[in-house]
Tab-separated table of C-alpha atoms in Angstrom:
chain	number	residue	atom	x	y	z
A	291	MET	CA	221.009	187.341	224.932
A	292	ALA	CA	220.773	186.862	228.720
A	293	LYS	CA	218.366	184.340	229.991
A	294	ARG	CA	216.275	187.041	231.586
A	295	PHE	CA	215.429	190.011	229.469
A	296	ARG	CA	213.351	193.127	229.571
A	297	LEU	CA	212.957	195.072	226.283
A	298	LYS	CA	210.987	198.279	226.208
A	299	ILE	CA	208.502	198.446	223.364
A	300	ARG	CA	209.061	201.565	221.263
A	301	ALA	CA	208.937	200.505	217.627
A	302	GLY	CA	205.460	198.978	217.174
A	303	GLU	CA	204.092	201.016	220.129
A	304	THR	CA	200.916	201.962	218.242
A	305	PHE	CA	199.820	198.310	218.478
A	306	LEU	CA	199.579	198.714	222.262
A	307	TYR	CA	197.325	200.779	224.611
A	308	ARG	CA	194.124	199.640	222.851
A	309	LYS	CA	191.259	199.517	225.281
A	310	ASP	CA	189.782	196.246	223.923
A	311	GLY	CA	193.083	194.752	222.957
A	312	THR	CA	194.869	194.243	219.636
A	313	GLU	CA	193.911	191.552	217.122
A	314	SER	CA	196.446	188.752	216.528
A	315	GLN	CA	198.423	188.862	213.297
A	316	VAL	CA	198.374	185.349	211.761
A	317	PHE	CA	200.591	183.458	209.345
A	318	GLU	CA	198.651	180.362	208.107
A	319	ILE	CA	200.783	177.684	206.486
A	320	ARG	CA	198.847	175.054	204.585
A	321	MET	CA	200.849	171.829	204.346
A	322	LYS	CA	200.165	169.080	201.749
A	323	GLU	CA	199.787	166.498	204.557
A	324	ASN	CA	198.146	166.687	207.992
A	325	VAL	CA	200.303	168.039	210.767
A	326	ASN	CA	201.911	165.575	213.218
A	327	GLN	CA	201.437	166.775	216.785
A	328	ASN	CA	204.525	165.125	218.272
A	329	CYS	CA	206.860	166.448	215.602
A	330	MET	CA	205.361	169.949	215.891
A	331	THR	CA	205.803	169.940	219.703
A	332	ARG	CA	209.419	168.961	219.374
A	333	ALA	CA	210.051	171.573	216.652
A	334	ALA	CA	208.435	174.318	218.668
A	335	ARG	CA	210.672	173.508	221.693
A	336	LEU	CA	213.736	173.999	219.620
A	337	ALA	CA	212.490	177.102	217.815
A	338	TYR	CA	211.819	178.809	221.181
A	339	ARG	CA	215.364	177.924	222.254
A	340	ARG	CA	216.784	179.650	219.168
A	341	TYR	CA	214.456	182.649	219.561
A	342	PRO	CA	213.996	183.121	223.346
A	343	TYR	CA	212.501	186.532	222.849
A	344	PHE	CA	209.425	184.842	221.285
A	345	LYS	CA	208.878	183.109	224.644
A	346	SER	CA	207.774	186.387	226.128
A	347	ARG	CA	204.985	188.365	227.744
A	348	PHE	CA	204.186	192.041	228.176
A	349	LYS	CA	204.752	193.817	231.507
A	350	VAL	CA	203.498	197.357	232.212
A	351	ILE	CA	205.935	199.379	234.375
A	352	ASP	CA	205.090	203.061	235.142
A	353	GLY	CA	202.849	203.293	232.061
A	354	ASP	CA	205.423	201.789	229.673
A	355	VAL	CA	205.133	198.346	228.161
A	356	PHE	CA	208.096	195.955	228.158
A	357	LEU	CA	208.719	192.641	226.475
A	358	CYS	CA	209.812	190.241	229.233
A	359	GLU	CA	210.841	186.632	229.636
A	360	ASN	CA	207.879	184.255	229.980
A	361	HIS	CA	208.682	181.374	232.288
A	362	VAL	CA	206.392	179.090	230.430
A	363	SER	CA	205.187	178.860	226.839
A	364	PRO	CA	202.143	176.934	225.639
A	365	PRO	CA	202.864	173.790	223.565
A	366	PRO	CA	201.367	173.749	220.038
A	367	ALA	CA	197.718	172.749	220.268
A	368	ARG	CA	195.404	171.044	217.904
A	369	ALA	CA	192.576	173.588	217.841
A	370	ARG	CA	190.146	174.915	215.284
A	371	LYS	CA	190.010	178.351	216.931
A	372	LEU	CA	192.859	180.686	217.585
A	373	ARG	CA	193.763	181.404	221.247
A	374	PRO	CA	193.976	184.996	222.575
A	375	LEU	CA	197.534	186.158	223.092
A	376	GLY	CA	198.598	187.298	226.486
A	377	GLY	CA	195.849	185.354	228.273
A	378	SER	CA	195.439	182.242	230.313
A	379	THR	CA	195.156	179.764	227.395
A	380	THR	CA	198.567	180.948	226.017
A	381	SER	CA	200.226	181.212	229.457
A	382	LYS	CA	200.474	185.012	228.726
A	383	ASN	CA	202.749	184.250	225.752
A	384	LEU	CA	202.736	186.699	222.777
A	385	LEU	CA	203.314	184.054	220.152
A	386	ASP	CA	201.085	180.954	219.828
A	387	ILE	CA	201.202	177.925	217.625
A	388	THR	CA	198.016	175.975	216.838
A	389	PHE	CA	197.208	173.549	214.058
A	390	TYR	CA	194.274	171.653	212.628
A	391	LYS	CA	194.341	169.059	209.913
A	392	ASN	CA	196.975	170.303	207.393
A	393	CYS	CA	197.081	173.947	208.604
A	394	ILE	CA	199.606	175.521	210.945
A	395	TYR	CA	198.734	178.864	212.540
A	396	ILE	CA	201.423	181.159	213.908
A	397	SER	CA	199.670	183.950	215.860
A	398	PHE	CA	201.785	186.835	217.131
A	399	HIS	CA	201.349	190.328	218.632
A	400	HIS	CA	202.274	193.034	216.108
A	401	ALA	CA	203.735	195.226	218.795
A	402	MET	CA	206.403	192.571	219.372
A	403	CYS	CA	207.630	192.192	215.739
A	404	ASP	CA	206.695	192.473	212.107
A	405	GLY	CA	206.284	189.988	209.255
A	406	LYS	CA	210.017	189.687	208.530
A	407	GLY	CA	210.796	189.061	212.204
A	408	ILE	CA	208.232	186.260	212.522
A	409	MET	CA	209.244	184.668	209.193
A	410	LEU	CA	212.653	183.891	210.755
A	411	PHE	CA	210.968	181.926	213.474
A	412	ILE	CA	208.691	180.200	210.955
A	413	LYS	CA	211.686	179.020	208.912
A	414	THR	CA	213.329	177.542	211.994
A	415	LEU	CA	210.087	175.895	213.178
A	416	LEU	CA	209.484	174.290	209.700
A	417	TYR	CA	213.073	173.172	209.402
A	418	TYR	CA	212.851	171.160	212.626
A	419	TYR	CA	209.308	170.046	212.057
A	420	LEU	CA	209.954	168.652	208.538
A	421	ASN	CA	213.205	166.955	209.548
A	422	PHE	CA	211.367	165.277	212.513
A	423	ARG	CA	208.395	164.425	210.230
A	424	TYR	CA	210.525	163.076	207.370
A	425	PRO	CA	213.773	162.027	209.096
A	426	HIS	CA	215.297	160.473	205.941
A	427	ASN	CA	214.735	163.376	203.624
A	428	ASN	CA	217.415	165.847	204.930
A	429	VAL	CA	215.221	168.880	204.409
A	430	ARG	CA	217.279	172.034	203.880
A	431	ILE	CA	216.060	175.639	204.086
A	432	PRO	CA	218.222	178.591	203.034
A	433	ASP	CA	219.390	181.086	205.709
A	434	VAL	CA	217.661	179.159	208.506
A	435	ARG	CA	218.834	179.957	212.058
A	436	LEU	CA	219.397	177.011	214.331
A	437	VAL	CA	219.898	176.255	217.991
A	438	GLY	CA	223.512	176.772	219.148
A	439	GLU	CA	224.393	179.373	216.522
A	440	GLY	CA	224.066	182.351	218.795
A	441	MET	CA	222.392	185.713	218.311
A	442	LEU	CA	223.292	187.908	215.358
A	443	ARG	CA	224.495	191.450	215.951
A	444	GLY	CA	221.527	193.748	216.660
A	445	GLU	CA	219.017	190.908	216.594
A	446	THR	CA	217.048	192.351	219.555
A	447	ALA	CA	217.769	196.055	218.815
A	448	ASP	CA	214.846	198.537	218.864
A	449	PRO	CA	214.823	200.653	215.698
A	450	VAL	CA	213.623	203.697	217.616
A	451	ALA	CA	216.393	203.554	220.236
A	452	ASP	CA	219.230	201.979	218.224
A	453	GLY	CA	218.673	202.826	214.576
A	454	ASN	CA	220.339	205.619	212.607
A	455	LEU	CA	217.503	207.995	212.013
A	456	THR	CA	219.546	211.100	211.013
A	457	PHE	CA	218.646	212.664	207.696
A	458	ASP	CA	218.923	215.854	205.647
A	459	LYS	CA	215.477	217.403	205.403
A	460	SER	CA	216.392	219.176	202.141
A	461	LYS	CA	216.902	215.777	200.468
A	462	VAL	CA	213.660	214.103	201.619
A	463	TYR	CA	211.173	213.284	198.925
A	464	GLN	CA	207.606	214.111	199.924
A	465	ALA	CA	204.963	212.014	198.189
A	466	ASP	CA	201.533	213.445	197.547
A	467	ARG	CA	199.271	211.726	200.106
A	468	THR	CA	195.872	213.205	199.186
A	469	ALA	CA	193.535	210.310	198.594
A	470	PHE	CA	190.066	209.376	197.466
A	471	ALA	CA	188.023	208.059	200.384
A	472	ILE	CA	186.474	204.730	199.332
A	473	PRO	CA	182.768	205.177	200.312
A	474	GLN	CA	182.210	201.531	201.495
A	475	VAL	CA	185.217	201.845	203.775
A	476	GLN	CA	183.796	204.908	205.523
A	477	THR	CA	180.373	203.308	206.004
A	478	GLY	CA	181.898	200.042	207.132
A	479	ALA	CA	184.140	201.622	209.770
A	480	ASP	CA	181.994	200.466	212.673
A	481	ALA	CA	181.499	196.873	211.661
A	482	GLY	CA	181.882	195.650	215.194
A	483	GLY	CA	185.398	194.258	214.705
A	484	GLU	CA	184.260	191.837	211.971
A	485	SER	CA	186.370	191.378	208.872
A	486	TRP	CA	185.850	189.757	205.490
A	487	ARG	CA	188.578	187.995	203.552
A	488	TYR	CA	188.960	186.809	199.938
A	489	GLU	CA	191.725	184.326	199.348
A	490	MET	CA	193.112	184.818	195.858
A	491	THR	CA	195.559	182.438	194.419
A	492	PHE	CA	197.735	183.025	191.340
A	493	ASP	CA	200.338	180.972	189.598
A	494	VAL	CA	203.620	182.580	190.581
A	495	ASN	CA	205.181	181.979	187.125
A	496	GLU	CA	202.277	183.744	185.413
A	497	VAL	CA	202.607	186.674	187.859
A	498	MET	CA	206.369	186.943	187.249
A	499	LYS	CA	205.856	186.776	183.482
A	500	VAL	CA	203.381	189.696	183.552
A	501	CYS	CA	205.708	191.611	185.902
A	502	LYS	CA	208.667	191.150	183.575
A	503	ALA	CA	206.671	192.251	180.567
A	504	ASN	CA	205.585	195.444	182.336
A	505	ASN	CA	208.701	196.398	184.404
A	506	CYS	CA	206.755	195.694	187.599
A	507	THR	CA	207.503	194.038	190.925
A	508	PRO	CA	204.658	191.819	192.176
A	509	ALA	CA	203.732	194.494	194.764
A	510	ILE	CA	203.626	197.196	192.022
A	511	LEU	CA	201.516	194.909	189.724
A	512	MET	CA	198.939	194.225	192.437
A	513	THR	CA	198.850	197.952	193.292
A	514	ILE	CA	198.071	198.892	189.723
A	515	MET	CA	195.328	196.314	189.433
A	516	MET	CA	193.747	197.613	192.697
A	517	GLN	CA	193.943	201.300	191.711
A	518	ARG	CA	192.340	200.592	188.320
A	519	GLY	CA	189.670	198.568	189.999
A	520	VAL	CA	188.812	201.308	192.483
A	521	LYS	CA	188.712	203.887	189.714
A	522	ALA	CA	186.460	201.649	187.614
A	523	LEU	CA	183.939	201.508	190.471
A	524	ASN	CA	184.284	205.224	191.222
A	525	PRO	CA	184.779	206.988	187.834
A	526	GLU	CA	183.529	210.328	189.294
A	527	ALA	CA	186.292	210.382	191.970
A	528	ALA	CA	188.217	213.689	191.671
A	529	GLU	CA	190.985	212.690	194.096
A	530	GLN	CA	193.766	210.290	193.311
A	531	ILE	CA	193.653	206.644	194.304
A	532	LEU	CA	196.413	206.206	196.821
A	533	CYS	CA	198.270	203.026	197.737
A	534	SER	CA	199.964	202.941	201.155
A	535	MET	CA	202.669	200.298	200.599
A	536	SER	CA	204.417	198.750	203.555
A	537	CYS	CA	208.192	199.132	203.415
A	538	ASP	CA	210.996	197.586	205.556
A	539	TRP	CA	213.649	200.077	206.704
A	540	ARG	CA	216.155	197.678	208.394
A	541	GLU	CA	218.937	198.302	205.886
A	542	ALA	CA	218.377	202.036	205.718
A	543	ILE	CA	218.793	202.553	209.466
A	544	GLY	CA	221.605	200.038	209.946
A	545	LEU	CA	219.724	197.232	211.752
A	546	PRO	CA	219.519	194.438	209.214
A	547	ASN	CA	219.111	191.722	211.845
A	548	THR	CA	216.529	193.127	214.163
A	549	PHE	CA	213.399	191.030	214.756
A	550	ARG	CA	211.410	194.028	215.986
A	551	ASN	CA	209.001	196.300	214.055
A	552	CYS	CA	210.792	198.193	211.375
A	553	VAL	CA	208.087	199.045	208.828
A	554	SER	CA	206.246	202.208	207.786
A	555	SER	CA	204.746	203.209	204.418
A	556	ILE	CA	205.706	204.618	201.075
A	557	TYR	CA	202.991	206.079	198.808
A	558	LEU	CA	201.977	205.477	195.179
A	559	PRO	CA	199.373	207.918	193.838
A	560	TYR	CA	197.129	207.112	190.867
A	561	GLY	CA	195.726	210.314	189.400
A	562	GLN	CA	194.792	211.678	185.966
A	563	ALA	CA	198.324	211.368	184.567
A	564	GLU	CA	198.691	207.758	185.788
A	565	GLN	CA	195.308	206.785	184.269
A	566	GLU	CA	196.657	207.682	180.822
A	567	MET	CA	199.804	205.417	181.219
A	568	THR	CA	200.158	201.925	179.885
A	569	THR	CA	200.883	199.203	182.439
A	570	HIS	CA	204.564	199.222	181.413
A	571	GLU	CA	204.742	203.019	181.778
A	572	LEU	CA	203.027	202.898	185.103
A	573	GLY	CA	205.303	200.112	186.355
A	574	THR	CA	208.365	202.173	185.387
A	575	HIS	CA	206.863	205.306	186.945
A	576	PHE	CA	206.084	203.548	190.257
A	577	ARG	CA	209.568	201.973	190.369
A	578	SER	CA	210.987	205.513	190.114
A	579	LEU	CA	208.696	206.779	192.932
A	580	ILE	CA	209.706	203.881	195.159
A	581	ALA	CA	213.417	204.441	194.449
A	582	ARG	CA	213.036	208.147	195.449
A	583	GLN	CA	211.312	207.250	198.674
A	584	LYS	CA	213.982	204.624	199.485
A	585	GLU	CA	216.907	206.963	199.057
A	586	THR	CA	218.761	207.158	202.415
A	587	ASP	CA	217.412	210.516	203.615
A	588	SER	CA	213.847	209.778	202.542
A	589	ALA	CA	213.965	206.304	203.992
A	590	ARG	CA	215.245	207.491	207.348
A	591	ALA	CA	212.679	210.267	207.423
A	592	SER	CA	209.926	207.654	206.902
A	593	ALA	CA	211.398	205.408	209.562
A	594	SER	CA	211.660	208.335	211.994
A	595	VAL	CA	207.834	208.366	212.110
A	596	MET	CA	208.214	205.443	214.511
A	597	LYS	CA	210.305	207.532	216.834
A	598	MET	CA	207.965	210.544	216.546
A	599	MET	CA	205.053	208.357	217.600
A	600	SER	CA	206.937	206.775	220.423
A	601	ASP	CA	208.240	210.070	221.812
A	602	MET	CA	204.755	211.520	221.708
A	603	LEU	CA	203.342	208.591	223.600
A	604	ASP	CA	206.224	208.768	226.169
A	605	SER	CA	205.354	212.356	226.808
A	606	LEU	CA	201.822	211.377	227.897
A	607	GLY	CA	203.029	209.501	230.965
A	608	SER	CA	200.099	207.398	232.115
A	609	TYR	CA	198.854	204.210	230.537
A	610	GLU	CA	195.322	205.561	230.440
A	611	LYS	CA	196.337	208.720	228.488
A	612	LYS	CA	198.190	206.594	225.975
A	613	GLN	CA	195.043	204.421	225.558
A	614	GLU	CA	192.924	207.523	224.811
A	615	VAL	CA	195.329	208.828	222.194
A	616	VAL	CA	195.962	205.480	220.447
A	617	THR	CA	192.214	204.627	220.415
A	618	GLY	CA	191.500	207.973	218.630
A	619	PHE	CA	194.369	207.326	216.214
A	620	THR	CA	193.382	203.736	215.260
A	621	SER	CA	189.606	204.101	215.153
A	622	LYS	CA	189.543	206.185	212.002
A	623	PRO	CA	189.089	204.516	208.619
A	624	ILE	CA	191.884	205.114	206.076
A	625	ASN	CA	191.284	206.763	202.760
A	626	SER	CA	193.966	204.807	200.894
A	627	PHE	CA	194.239	201.057	200.678
A	628	ILE	CA	197.227	199.089	202.046
A	629	CYS	CA	199.494	196.860	200.044
A	630	SER	CA	201.856	194.584	202.071
A	631	TYR	CA	204.136	192.098	200.395
A	632	THR	CA	205.985	189.914	202.852
A	633	GLY	CA	208.002	188.655	199.883
A	634	ARG	CA	208.878	185.351	198.440
A	635	ALA	CA	209.298	182.784	201.217
A	636	ASN	CA	212.501	181.107	200.113
A	637	MET	CA	211.898	177.779	201.761
A	638	GLY	CA	214.170	175.574	199.725
A	639	ASP	CA	213.364	171.828	200.170
A	640	ALA	CA	210.389	172.704	202.398
A	641	GLU	CA	208.471	174.095	199.432
A	642	LYS	CA	207.509	170.664	198.205
A	643	TYR	CA	205.609	170.068	201.477
A	644	ILE	CA	203.784	173.462	201.537
A	645	GLU	CA	200.582	174.150	199.637
A	646	SER	CA	200.317	177.903	200.338
A	647	MET	CA	200.907	180.662	202.948
A	648	HIS	CA	198.506	183.312	204.036
A	649	VAL	CA	198.783	186.414	206.152
A	650	TYR	CA	195.814	188.140	207.852
A	651	SER	CA	194.428	189.911	210.856
A	652	SER	CA	190.905	191.120	211.603
A	653	GLY	CA	190.093	194.704	212.604
A	654	THR	CA	191.218	196.229	209.261
A	655	LYS	CA	189.922	199.788	209.002
A	656	GLY	CA	189.592	199.643	205.249
A	657	ILE	CA	191.039	197.487	202.524
A	658	SER	CA	194.364	195.698	202.875
A	659	LEU	CA	196.133	193.379	200.409
A	660	GLN	CA	198.348	190.966	202.243
A	661	MET	CA	200.580	189.079	199.761
A	662	MET	CA	202.791	186.035	200.079
A	663	SER	CA	204.671	183.794	197.625
A	664	VAL	CA	205.892	180.251	198.257
A	665	GLY	CA	206.712	177.502	195.789
A	666	GLU	CA	204.372	177.723	192.772
A	667	THR	CA	201.695	179.853	194.398
A	668	PHE	CA	201.277	183.632	194.861
A	669	THR	CA	198.502	184.489	197.318
A	670	VAL	CA	196.656	187.715	197.991
A	671	ASP	CA	194.555	187.857	201.147
A	672	PHE	CA	192.133	190.603	200.296
A	673	LEU	CA	190.995	192.001	203.689
A	674	GLN	CA	188.232	194.496	204.270
A	675	ASN	CA	185.840	195.739	206.943
A	676	PHE	CA	182.608	195.466	204.899
A	677	PRO	CA	180.995	192.413	203.254
A	678	ASP	CA	180.447	193.576	199.672
A	679	ARG	CA	182.746	191.851	197.143
A	680	MET	CA	182.643	194.653	194.573
A	681	TYR	CA	186.312	195.669	195.079
A	682	ALA	CA	187.503	192.103	195.057
A	683	ASP	CA	185.647	191.483	191.817
A	684	ALA	CA	187.053	194.713	190.303
A	685	PHE	CA	190.564	193.630	191.269
A	686	ILE	CA	190.016	190.186	189.679
A	687	ALA	CA	188.628	191.783	186.478
A	688	GLU	CA	191.839	193.857	186.163
A	689	ALA	CA	193.963	190.797	186.720
A	690	GLN	CA	192.104	188.963	183.986
A	691	LYS	CA	192.640	191.881	181.584
A	692	LEU	CA	196.413	191.238	182.020
A	693	GLY	CA	195.937	187.573	181.246
A	694	LEU	CA	196.202	186.355	184.878
A	695	LYS	CA	194.071	183.454	186.095
A	696	VAL	CA	192.738	183.867	189.639
A	697	GLU	CA	191.190	181.346	191.999
A	698	CYS	CA	188.924	183.070	194.553
A	699	PRO	CA	186.470	181.044	196.687
A	700	ASP	CA	183.561	182.634	198.497
A	701	VAL	CA	184.176	185.318	201.092
A	702	ILE	CA	185.306	184.336	204.571
A	703	ASN	CA	183.747	186.234	207.486
A	704	TYR	CA	186.316	185.992	210.266
A	705	THR	CA	187.893	187.412	213.434
A	706	THR	CA	191.344	186.965	214.910
A	707	PRO	CA	191.142	187.185	218.765
A	708	LYS	CA	192.207	190.328	220.538
A	709	ASP	CA	194.926	190.076	223.119
A	710	HIS	CA	194.142	189.572	226.781
A	711	MET	CA	197.089	191.512	228.153
A	712	GLY	CA	194.654	194.026	229.745
A	713	ASN	CA	192.712	191.295	231.548
A	714	THR	CA	194.601	191.430	234.823
A	715	ASN	CA	191.582	189.931	236.586
A	716	PHE	CA	191.937	186.208	236.297
A	717	VAL	CA	188.139	185.561	236.466
A	718	LYS	CA	187.538	188.034	233.646
A	719	SER	CA	190.243	186.425	231.540
A	720	LEU	CA	188.711	182.979	232.166
A	721	VAL	CA	185.181	184.188	231.289
A	722	ASN	CA	186.509	185.660	228.016
A	723	THR	CA	188.244	182.429	227.219
A	724	PHE	CA	185.077	180.346	227.735
A	725	ARG	CA	183.146	182.726	225.573
A	726	ARG	CA	185.730	182.381	222.861
A	727	ILE	CA	185.600	178.565	223.007
A	728	PHE	CA	181.874	178.033	223.471
A	729	GLY	CA	180.362	181.333	222.430
């Protein structure tokens, strides 16, 4: 990759053009010991060298947004509050590293990349950090990318422009997307940007034991528990309970190494027929539905949604028109709930230094289950845009019926800061920063 770069944002474009900015996506890594600032600073310097595209800022050119080289990047900071991306406190950077006590926070802009893309950066960061922190332990992490190894083929490719999105329409499986509208989601749609989070912790061995007994993956198991919980609270619901499950299309479109956004949804409906199934039957049924939606033509059809959205936005021309359309698209609450499993973080030797990992962002327009697994812990960050814990409790009740123990502290009312890329006026940006710090 050339030292100077300019990459047009196409995949992930719906995370742009929001009038008040887009909330940061955050990976929170809880270590077993407090973070050493000097080691973290040195590790970040090397991680940015391996991934120069994460030392970047947005630039608007003729209504389009490009990812461009940032001449400076903020050093990791000891801070209790997250810093807005794209603003003065992050030197306009779209990735920021902060830490406090034993927690490391990796904040990034979702228009730039998705969870798989940022996990590669996190692996490299932790590799260098832990080897600086514990120089005699020779910490090894599988598949880590290091300085001097060079870029992989297609690492910066944009799925919309460079992916193979051709498919046979006659072979595309169409899932039934009708869905019951969760009442509390609809009434909580204008919650002023606030979000509520329940951190649920499971023993990963217990989760995998239940999965094996019921022919489930962890994502399928959590989906079933959530669907049964929603139905238990809304027994009169005539429509099916729909899960919108995030799915990575890198392999299907021929770009396995891209760091950029390459995710859309597959759908798992829970209607009358599914209610009568045992957990094992339902696990097998959902595996079949997922397999049909992951067949090449169906997968590429789903991935092509990214191109359709990008082409539509390109046709609008001006930045202001794009803002208007995206605002209308993102302001509506969803009827289904979202299930996103980043996967097992295969951290090798690093796992003995990590307590848990969490993924979250505020501004959720409904209910979202963000799942991570590392070491001996499986975490579900249960995100919602209303304060009532009834769905979290229903989810936990279903887990207990399957013999799973769950730790779930009190609800966390939280926000992740919106980006400041639209604050072209320095004084406005500075005022917003002070409000964030002292407000």
